[in-house]
Each structure stands twice: as C-alpha cells, then as structure tokens.
Short mmCIF file of C-alpha atoms in Angstrom, two decimals:
data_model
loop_
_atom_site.label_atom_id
_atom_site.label_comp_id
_atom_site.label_asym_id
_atom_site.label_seq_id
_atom_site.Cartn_x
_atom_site.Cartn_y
_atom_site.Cartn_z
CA UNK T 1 0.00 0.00 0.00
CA UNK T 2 1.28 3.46 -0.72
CA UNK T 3 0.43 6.18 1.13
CA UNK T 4 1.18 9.72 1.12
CA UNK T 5 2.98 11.80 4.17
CA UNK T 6 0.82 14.86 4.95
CA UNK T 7 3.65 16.82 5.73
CA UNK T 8 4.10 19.67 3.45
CA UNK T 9 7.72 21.67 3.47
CA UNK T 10 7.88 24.94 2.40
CA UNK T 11 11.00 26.56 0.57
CA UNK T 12 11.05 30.33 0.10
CA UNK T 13 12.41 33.01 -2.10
CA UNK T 14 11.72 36.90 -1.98
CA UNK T 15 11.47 39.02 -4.48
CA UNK T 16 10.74 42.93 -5.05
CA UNK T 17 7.17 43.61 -3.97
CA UNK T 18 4.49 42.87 -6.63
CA UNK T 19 6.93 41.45 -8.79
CA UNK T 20 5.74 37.58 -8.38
CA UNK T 21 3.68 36.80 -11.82
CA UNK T 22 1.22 34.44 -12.45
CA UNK T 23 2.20 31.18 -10.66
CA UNK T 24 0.48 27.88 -12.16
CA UNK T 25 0.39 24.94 -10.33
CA UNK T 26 0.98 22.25 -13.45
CA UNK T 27 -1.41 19.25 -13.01
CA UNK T 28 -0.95 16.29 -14.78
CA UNK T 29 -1.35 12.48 -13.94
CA UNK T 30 -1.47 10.95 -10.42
CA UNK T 31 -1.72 14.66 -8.72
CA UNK T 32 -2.27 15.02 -5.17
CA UNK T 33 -4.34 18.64 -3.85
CA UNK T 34 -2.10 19.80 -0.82
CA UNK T 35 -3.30 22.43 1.54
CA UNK T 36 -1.82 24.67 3.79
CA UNK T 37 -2.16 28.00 5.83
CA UNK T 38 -0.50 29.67 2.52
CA UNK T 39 -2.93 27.91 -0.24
CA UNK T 40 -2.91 25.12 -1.92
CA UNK T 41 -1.56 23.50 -5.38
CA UNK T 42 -0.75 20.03 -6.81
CA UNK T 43 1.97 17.73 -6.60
CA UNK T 44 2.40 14.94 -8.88
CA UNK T 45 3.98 11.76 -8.12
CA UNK T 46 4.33 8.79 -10.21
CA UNK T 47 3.37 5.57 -7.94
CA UNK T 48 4.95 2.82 -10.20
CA UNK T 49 8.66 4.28 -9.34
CA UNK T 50 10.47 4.34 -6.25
CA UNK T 51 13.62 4.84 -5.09
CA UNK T 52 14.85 3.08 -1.83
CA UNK T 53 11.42 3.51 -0.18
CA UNK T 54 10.11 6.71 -1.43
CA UNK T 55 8.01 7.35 -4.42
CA UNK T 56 9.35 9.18 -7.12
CA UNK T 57 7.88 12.79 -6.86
CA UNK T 58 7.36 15.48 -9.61
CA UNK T 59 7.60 18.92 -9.06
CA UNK T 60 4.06 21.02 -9.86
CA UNK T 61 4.68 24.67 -10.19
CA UNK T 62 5.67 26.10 -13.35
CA UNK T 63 6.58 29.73 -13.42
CA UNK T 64 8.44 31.98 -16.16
CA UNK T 65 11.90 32.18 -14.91
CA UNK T 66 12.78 35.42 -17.32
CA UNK T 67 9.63 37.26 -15.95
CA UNK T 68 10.53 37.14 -12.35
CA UNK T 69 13.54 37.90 -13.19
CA UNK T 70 15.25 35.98 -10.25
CA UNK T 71 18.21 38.06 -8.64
CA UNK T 72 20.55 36.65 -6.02
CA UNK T 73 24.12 35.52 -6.55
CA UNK T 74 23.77 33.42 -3.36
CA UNK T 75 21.49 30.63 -5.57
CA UNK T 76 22.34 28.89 -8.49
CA UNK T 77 20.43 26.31 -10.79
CA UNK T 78 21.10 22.72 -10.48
CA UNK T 79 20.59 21.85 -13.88
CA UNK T 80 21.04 18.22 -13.52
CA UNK T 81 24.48 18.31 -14.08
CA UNK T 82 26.34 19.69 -10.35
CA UNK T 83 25.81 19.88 -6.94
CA UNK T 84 23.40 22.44 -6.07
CA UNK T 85 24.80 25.32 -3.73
CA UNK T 86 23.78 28.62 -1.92
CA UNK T 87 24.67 31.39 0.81
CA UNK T 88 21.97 33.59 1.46
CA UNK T 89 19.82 33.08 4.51
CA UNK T 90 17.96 30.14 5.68
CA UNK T 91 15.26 30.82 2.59
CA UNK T 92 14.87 28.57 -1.19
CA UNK T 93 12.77 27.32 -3.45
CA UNK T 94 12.37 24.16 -4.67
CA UNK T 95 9.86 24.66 -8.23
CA UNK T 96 9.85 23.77 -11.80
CA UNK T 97 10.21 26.37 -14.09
CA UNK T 98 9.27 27.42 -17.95
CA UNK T 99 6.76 25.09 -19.85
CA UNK T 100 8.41 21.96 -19.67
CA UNK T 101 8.55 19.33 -16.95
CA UNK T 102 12.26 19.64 -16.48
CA UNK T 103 12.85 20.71 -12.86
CA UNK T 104 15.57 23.13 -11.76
CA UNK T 105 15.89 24.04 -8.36
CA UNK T 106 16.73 26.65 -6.31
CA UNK T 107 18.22 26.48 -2.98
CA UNK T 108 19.84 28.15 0.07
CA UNK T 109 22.98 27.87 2.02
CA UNK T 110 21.64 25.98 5.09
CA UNK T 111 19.23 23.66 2.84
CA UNK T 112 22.05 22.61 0.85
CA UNK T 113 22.62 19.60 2.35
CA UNK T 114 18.65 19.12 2.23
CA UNK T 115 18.53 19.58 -1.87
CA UNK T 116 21.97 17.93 -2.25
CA UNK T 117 20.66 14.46 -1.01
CA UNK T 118 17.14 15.15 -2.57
CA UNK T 119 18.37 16.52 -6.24
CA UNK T 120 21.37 13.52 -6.42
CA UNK T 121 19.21 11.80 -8.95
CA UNK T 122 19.71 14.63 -11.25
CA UNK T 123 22.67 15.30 -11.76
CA UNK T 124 22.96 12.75 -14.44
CA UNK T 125 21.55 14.45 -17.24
CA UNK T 126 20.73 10.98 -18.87
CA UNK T 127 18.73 10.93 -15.75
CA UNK T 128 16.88 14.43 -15.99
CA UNK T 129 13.61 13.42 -17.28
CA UNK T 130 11.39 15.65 -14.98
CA UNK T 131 11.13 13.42 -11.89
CA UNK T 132 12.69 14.63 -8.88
CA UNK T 133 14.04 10.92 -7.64
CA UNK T 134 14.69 11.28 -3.96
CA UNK T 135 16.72 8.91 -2.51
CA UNK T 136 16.75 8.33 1.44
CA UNK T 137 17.59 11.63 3.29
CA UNK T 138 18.39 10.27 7.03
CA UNK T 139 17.22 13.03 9.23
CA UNK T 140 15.15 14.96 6.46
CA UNK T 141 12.20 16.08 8.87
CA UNK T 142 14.31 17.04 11.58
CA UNK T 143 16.36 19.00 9.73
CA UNK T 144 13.35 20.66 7.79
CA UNK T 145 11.87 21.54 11.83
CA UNK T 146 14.72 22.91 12.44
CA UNK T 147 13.81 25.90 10.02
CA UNK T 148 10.85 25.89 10.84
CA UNK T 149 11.67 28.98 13.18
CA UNK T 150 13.02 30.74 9.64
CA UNK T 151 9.93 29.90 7.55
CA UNK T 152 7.44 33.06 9.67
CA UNK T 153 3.98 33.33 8.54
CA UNK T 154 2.27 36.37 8.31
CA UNK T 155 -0.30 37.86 6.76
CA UNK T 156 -0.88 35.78 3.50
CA UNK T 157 -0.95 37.87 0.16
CA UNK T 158 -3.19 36.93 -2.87
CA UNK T 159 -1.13 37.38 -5.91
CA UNK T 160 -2.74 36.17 -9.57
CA UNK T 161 -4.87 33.23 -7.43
CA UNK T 162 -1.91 31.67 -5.21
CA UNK T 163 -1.19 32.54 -1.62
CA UNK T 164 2.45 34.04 -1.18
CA UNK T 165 3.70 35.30 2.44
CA UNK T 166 5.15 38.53 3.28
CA UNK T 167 8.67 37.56 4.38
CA UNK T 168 9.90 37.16 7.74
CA UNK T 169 12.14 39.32 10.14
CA UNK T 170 15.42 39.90 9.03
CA UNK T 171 14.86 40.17 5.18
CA UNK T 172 14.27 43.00 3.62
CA UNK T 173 10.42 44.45 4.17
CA UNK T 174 7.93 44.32 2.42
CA UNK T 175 8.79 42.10 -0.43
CA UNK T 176 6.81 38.49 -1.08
CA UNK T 177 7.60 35.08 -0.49
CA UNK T 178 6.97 32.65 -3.39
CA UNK T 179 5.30 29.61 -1.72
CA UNK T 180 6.43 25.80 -3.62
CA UNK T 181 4.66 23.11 -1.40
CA UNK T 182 6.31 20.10 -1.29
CA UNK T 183 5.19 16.46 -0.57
CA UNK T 184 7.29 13.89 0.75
CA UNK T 185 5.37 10.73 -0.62
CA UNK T 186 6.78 7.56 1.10
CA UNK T 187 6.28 4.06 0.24
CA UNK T 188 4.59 2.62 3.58
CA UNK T 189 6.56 -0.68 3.12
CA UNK T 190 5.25 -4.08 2.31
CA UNK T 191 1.65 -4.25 2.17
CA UNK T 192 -1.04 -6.48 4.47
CA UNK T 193 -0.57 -9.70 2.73
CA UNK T 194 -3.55 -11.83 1.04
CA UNK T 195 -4.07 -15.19 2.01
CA UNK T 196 -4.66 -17.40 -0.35
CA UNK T 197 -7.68 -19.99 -0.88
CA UNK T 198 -6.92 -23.81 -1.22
CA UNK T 199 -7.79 -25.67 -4.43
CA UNK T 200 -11.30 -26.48 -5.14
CA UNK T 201 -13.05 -29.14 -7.52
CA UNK T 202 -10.38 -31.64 -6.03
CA UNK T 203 -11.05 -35.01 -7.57
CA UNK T 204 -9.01 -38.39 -6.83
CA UNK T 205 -9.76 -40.44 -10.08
CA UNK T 206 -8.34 -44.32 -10.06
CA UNK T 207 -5.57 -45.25 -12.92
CA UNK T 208 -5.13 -48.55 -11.87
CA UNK T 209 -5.17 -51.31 -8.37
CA UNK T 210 -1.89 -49.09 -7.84
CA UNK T 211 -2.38 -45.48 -8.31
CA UNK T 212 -4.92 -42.77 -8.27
CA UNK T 213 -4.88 -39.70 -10.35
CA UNK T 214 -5.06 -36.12 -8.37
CA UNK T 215 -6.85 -32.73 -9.72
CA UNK T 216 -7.77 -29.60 -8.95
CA UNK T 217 -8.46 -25.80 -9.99
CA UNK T 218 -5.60 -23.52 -10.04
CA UNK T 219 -5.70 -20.54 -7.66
CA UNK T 220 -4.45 -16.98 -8.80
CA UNK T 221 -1.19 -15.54 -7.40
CA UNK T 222 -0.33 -19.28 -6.55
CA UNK T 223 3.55 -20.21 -6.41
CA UNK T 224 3.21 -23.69 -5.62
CA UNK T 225 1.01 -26.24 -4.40
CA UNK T 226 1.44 -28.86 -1.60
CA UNK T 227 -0.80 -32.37 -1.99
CA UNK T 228 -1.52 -34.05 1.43
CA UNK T 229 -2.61 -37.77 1.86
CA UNK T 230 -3.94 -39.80 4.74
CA UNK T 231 -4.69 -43.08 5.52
CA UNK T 232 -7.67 -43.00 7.39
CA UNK T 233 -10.66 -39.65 7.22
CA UNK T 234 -9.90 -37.06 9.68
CA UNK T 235 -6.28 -38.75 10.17
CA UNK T 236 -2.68 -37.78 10.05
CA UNK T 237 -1.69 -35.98 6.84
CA UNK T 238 2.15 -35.86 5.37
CA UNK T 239 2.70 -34.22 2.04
CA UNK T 240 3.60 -36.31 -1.15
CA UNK T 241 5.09 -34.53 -4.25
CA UNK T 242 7.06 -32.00 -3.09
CA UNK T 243 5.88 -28.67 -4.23
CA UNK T 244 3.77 -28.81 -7.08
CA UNK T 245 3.86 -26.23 -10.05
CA UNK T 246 -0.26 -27.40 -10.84
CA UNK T 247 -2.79 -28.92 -8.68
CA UNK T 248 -2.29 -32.28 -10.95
CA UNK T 249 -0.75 -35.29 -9.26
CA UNK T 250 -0.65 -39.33 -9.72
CA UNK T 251 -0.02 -40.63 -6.70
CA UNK T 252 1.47 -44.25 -7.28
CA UNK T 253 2.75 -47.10 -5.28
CA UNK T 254 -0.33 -47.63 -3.73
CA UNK T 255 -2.31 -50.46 -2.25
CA UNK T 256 -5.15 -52.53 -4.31
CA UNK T 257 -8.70 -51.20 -3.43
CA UNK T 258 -7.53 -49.09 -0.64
CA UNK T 259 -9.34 -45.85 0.11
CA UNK T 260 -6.72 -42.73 0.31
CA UNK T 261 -7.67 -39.43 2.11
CA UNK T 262 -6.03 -35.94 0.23
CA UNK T 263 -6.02 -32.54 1.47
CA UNK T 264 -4.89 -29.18 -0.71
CA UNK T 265 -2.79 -26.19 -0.05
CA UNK T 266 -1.97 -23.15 -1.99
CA UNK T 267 1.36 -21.87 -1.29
CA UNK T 268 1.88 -18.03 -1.36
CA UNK T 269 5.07 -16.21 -2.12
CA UNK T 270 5.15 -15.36 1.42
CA UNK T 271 5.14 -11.60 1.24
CA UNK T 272 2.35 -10.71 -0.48
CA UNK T 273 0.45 -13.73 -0.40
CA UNK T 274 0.24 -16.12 2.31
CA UNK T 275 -0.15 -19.91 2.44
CA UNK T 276 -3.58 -21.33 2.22
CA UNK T 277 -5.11 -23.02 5.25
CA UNK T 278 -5.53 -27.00 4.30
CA UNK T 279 -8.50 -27.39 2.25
CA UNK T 280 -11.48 -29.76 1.93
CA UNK T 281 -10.99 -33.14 2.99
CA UNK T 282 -11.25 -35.63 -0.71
CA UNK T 283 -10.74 -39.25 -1.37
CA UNK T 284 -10.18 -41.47 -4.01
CA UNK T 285 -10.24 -45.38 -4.13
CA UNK T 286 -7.69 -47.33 -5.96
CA UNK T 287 -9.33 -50.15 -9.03
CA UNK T 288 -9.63 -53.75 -7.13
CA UNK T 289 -7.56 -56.49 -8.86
CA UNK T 290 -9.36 -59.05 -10.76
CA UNK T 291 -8.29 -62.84 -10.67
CA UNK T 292 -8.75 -65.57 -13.58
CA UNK T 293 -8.01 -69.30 -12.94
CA UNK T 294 -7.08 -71.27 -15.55
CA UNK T 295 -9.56 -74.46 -16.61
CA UNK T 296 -7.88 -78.12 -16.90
CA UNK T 297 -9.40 -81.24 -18.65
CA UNK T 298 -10.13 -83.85 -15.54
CA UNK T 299 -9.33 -87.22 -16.63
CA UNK T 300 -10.00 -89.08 -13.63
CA UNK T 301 -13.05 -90.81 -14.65
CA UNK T 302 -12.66 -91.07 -18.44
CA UNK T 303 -13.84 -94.39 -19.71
CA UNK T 304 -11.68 -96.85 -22.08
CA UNK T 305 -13.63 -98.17 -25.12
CA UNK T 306 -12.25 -100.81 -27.26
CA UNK T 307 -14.22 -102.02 -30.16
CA UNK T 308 -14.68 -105.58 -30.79
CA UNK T 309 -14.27 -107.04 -34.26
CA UNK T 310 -17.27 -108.61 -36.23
CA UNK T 311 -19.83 -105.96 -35.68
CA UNK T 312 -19.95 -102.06 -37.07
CA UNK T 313 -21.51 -101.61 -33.91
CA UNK T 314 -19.89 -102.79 -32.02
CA UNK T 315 -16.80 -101.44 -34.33
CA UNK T 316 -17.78 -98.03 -33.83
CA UNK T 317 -19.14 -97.81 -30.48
CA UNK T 318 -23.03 -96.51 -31.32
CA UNK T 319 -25.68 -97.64 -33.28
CA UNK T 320 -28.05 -95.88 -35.77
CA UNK T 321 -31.53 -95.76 -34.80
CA UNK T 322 -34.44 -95.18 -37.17
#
C-alpha cells in the first residue's frame, strides 16, 4: 500500500514587492491537492517508481523564470548536471520552471545539504527526465523543523490566485515570499498480505489397483502447491510430491482397493500472499484387482472303449436308430 505523508515543506524566495507573476500549479497524472495556511496547489507523483522507499515525486509549479527575473548571486540552478549550492539566509525554493517538466531548483545555504541528497538523482543528465528521484535523506524532517523557526507566517498575500507570504524578520520588508509546497510521498513498506484460498473441484480419479490420479483448480497468485494424503478420514496428513507447479498429481505405489484421504494447499510467495489453510478433505479409491483361474481337462473318470471285431456296432461304439 502506498500512502502519502501529509507533511508539506515549504521553501522560500523573496522578491521585489508585486513582482511575483502568475504562478500555475501544473497538473498532470497521479496529482495530489495539498493544503496549507498559505494555499494550496498540486503535486504529482508517479506511484509505479520508487527509489529506496520513497516514491518518485514530480515537481508542480511552473513559473516563467525570465519574468521574475530571479536576482541573487547566493542561488544557483542545479541543472542536472552539479551539486546544487547557496549562501543567502535560511530561505529557497524548490519549483519547476518554464513550460516543460524539467525541474531546476533553487536552494539556500543551510538547505544545501537538504537539496543535495534530494536533487542527487539529477545530476545525471541521462537521468533528468522531470522526476525529482529522492533517494533516502536520514534526518530529512528534523532537519526541515529545524527551520521551521526561519519559515514566519504572516499575513498571506493573494497574488494572480496563489497565496504568497510577506517575508519574515530579518529580510528586507515588504517584499513576497513565493510559496512551492512540497510532498514527501513515502512508500509505507510491504503491504497487508492476502491469504490465499486452497484448491477447489479436487477429484481423486483411479488409474489402476496401484495409483490414483489427483486434480484440482488452479488458484491466482499461486507459487506452488502442496498435496496431502492420509490413511484413514480425519487422520494424520504428510505431504507427497514436493511442491507442485499445478494442482495435478498421480499418486502411485499404492495399495489394491484401498481408500486414500487428500487434502490441498496453496502456497503463497510469502510476502504478499500467504499460504492457504488446508482445504477440503477428498478421497479417491484405488481399481480392485481381478483374478482368472485357468480351466484343466479332468481325466480321472474317463472311460476306455475298445471295439470288438465282427460288428460295425460294435466297431464303432453306437448304433443308428431309425
């Protein structure tokens, strides 16, 4: 299951007052609405990619980087292809800018090490497709709290439909704070497993005195199945066939007319599916043997006849009769 962390980090960047321009909050696929005290915008995320536990984010705001006409030597670009760095105040701003959906990000001296661990994924330019990979930041929300003292609220602005702050003590007054809210989106680990369900439709047909053939309907998400036999109804059951890529067995080597006792179980991968409990007891009867005795002639009482001479007959033994 994947679920998404409501925590929402703000990065900041001031400007001249009134100079902010129409900030769009880009919404394509898989989006997630995020609200705050400062507004509220989207943040896509793609939930088929992840990297070492978190889910591969995309940035949402697009802005025209000419128009604001960003001014600070302290903040640089990471353009995918070096480290991000900064030295101005505790303040950045993590957005994507222009038309496109290739990220660049801005950042601050303090949140370097922040954005360094976050924006790794980039810096291959093979590798800048417009997902911001992040990969495991030890110690991100505690380090994010930790500004939380720089990041002041006050009384929100409305600029062209998006919230902006004025900005806090210490930087110059009156000018605006552009507002990117960001979504940590983690992977909650490995979800509830599903048991599975044991075969059904089991049948235990006969082959012969000696053997007895063994079927049943697959189950979905199966990895294996395990056939169980028992003497007696209600008895002791031991596997036979190892694991079993189909519910089909013959079971063989077995005793003339003699009723046998089977039990299923799916087995489960074991992470996301779990084994089966045993199913339904079945049984299945092997063919009774059938035996033929051969016939002999019995001589004991034959009789010796031995014509006399003289007579037909007598010759002969019988006599025609009219």
């Amino acid at each position: 299951m994947v679920a998404i962390d409501k925590r929402i980090t703000r990065f900041v960047w001031y400007k001249a007052p009134l100079s902010l321009p129409l900030a769009v909050w880009k919404s394509n696929i898989r989006v997630v609405r995020v609200v705050n005290s400062v507004g509220s915008g989207f943040v896509s995320y793609d939930p088929t990619k992840s990297l070492n536990g978190l889910l591969t984010i995309q940035t949402g705001m697009v802005v025209e980087l000419d128009a604001i006409g960003w001014e600070n030597g302290g903040f640089t670009i990471d353009n995918g292809e070096a480290a991000p760095t900064g030295g101005v105040s505790d303040h950045g701003v993590l957005q994507g800018l222009g038309d496109d959906d290739h990220p660049q990000y801005f950042n601050a001296a303090r949140l370097t090490q922040v954005l360094a661990t976050a924006n790794e994924a980039n810096r291959n330019r093979a590798n800048h497709t417009g997902r911001q990979d992040i990969s495991t930041i030890e110690g991100l929300q505690a380090v994010l709290d930790g500004k939380a003292a720089d990041m002041h609220l006050h009384t929100p602005l409305q600029v062209d439909g998006f919230t902006a702050d004025q900005i806090g003590p210490g930087s110059p007054a009156g000018n605006l704070i552009a507002v990117m809210q960001w979504m940590l989106a983690r992977d909650t680990g490995t979800p509830t497993p599903t048991q599975l369900t044991a075969p059904t439709g089991s049948q235990a047909t006969a082959l012969s005195t000696t053997s007895l053939n063994i079927t049943a309907s697959a189950v979905p998400n199966a990895s294996s199945y395990k056939l169980l036999r028992s003497a007696t109804s209600g008895g002791t059951f031991a596997q036979v066939g190892g694991a079993l890529a189909s519910p089909v067995y013959t079971d063989s080597g077995l005793s003339n007319a003699t009723t046998y006792y089977y039990k299923w179980q799916t087995v489960g991968n074991g992470t996301t599916y779990l084994n089966s409990p045993l199913g339904v007891e079945f049984s299945g009867t092997t063919q009774t043997s059938t035996t033929t005795t051969a016939l002999t002639d019995d001589t004991s009482n034959a009789a010796t006849f031995t014509p006399e001479s003289g007579s037909t007959r007598e010759q002969w033994g019988f006599e025609l009769l009219p």
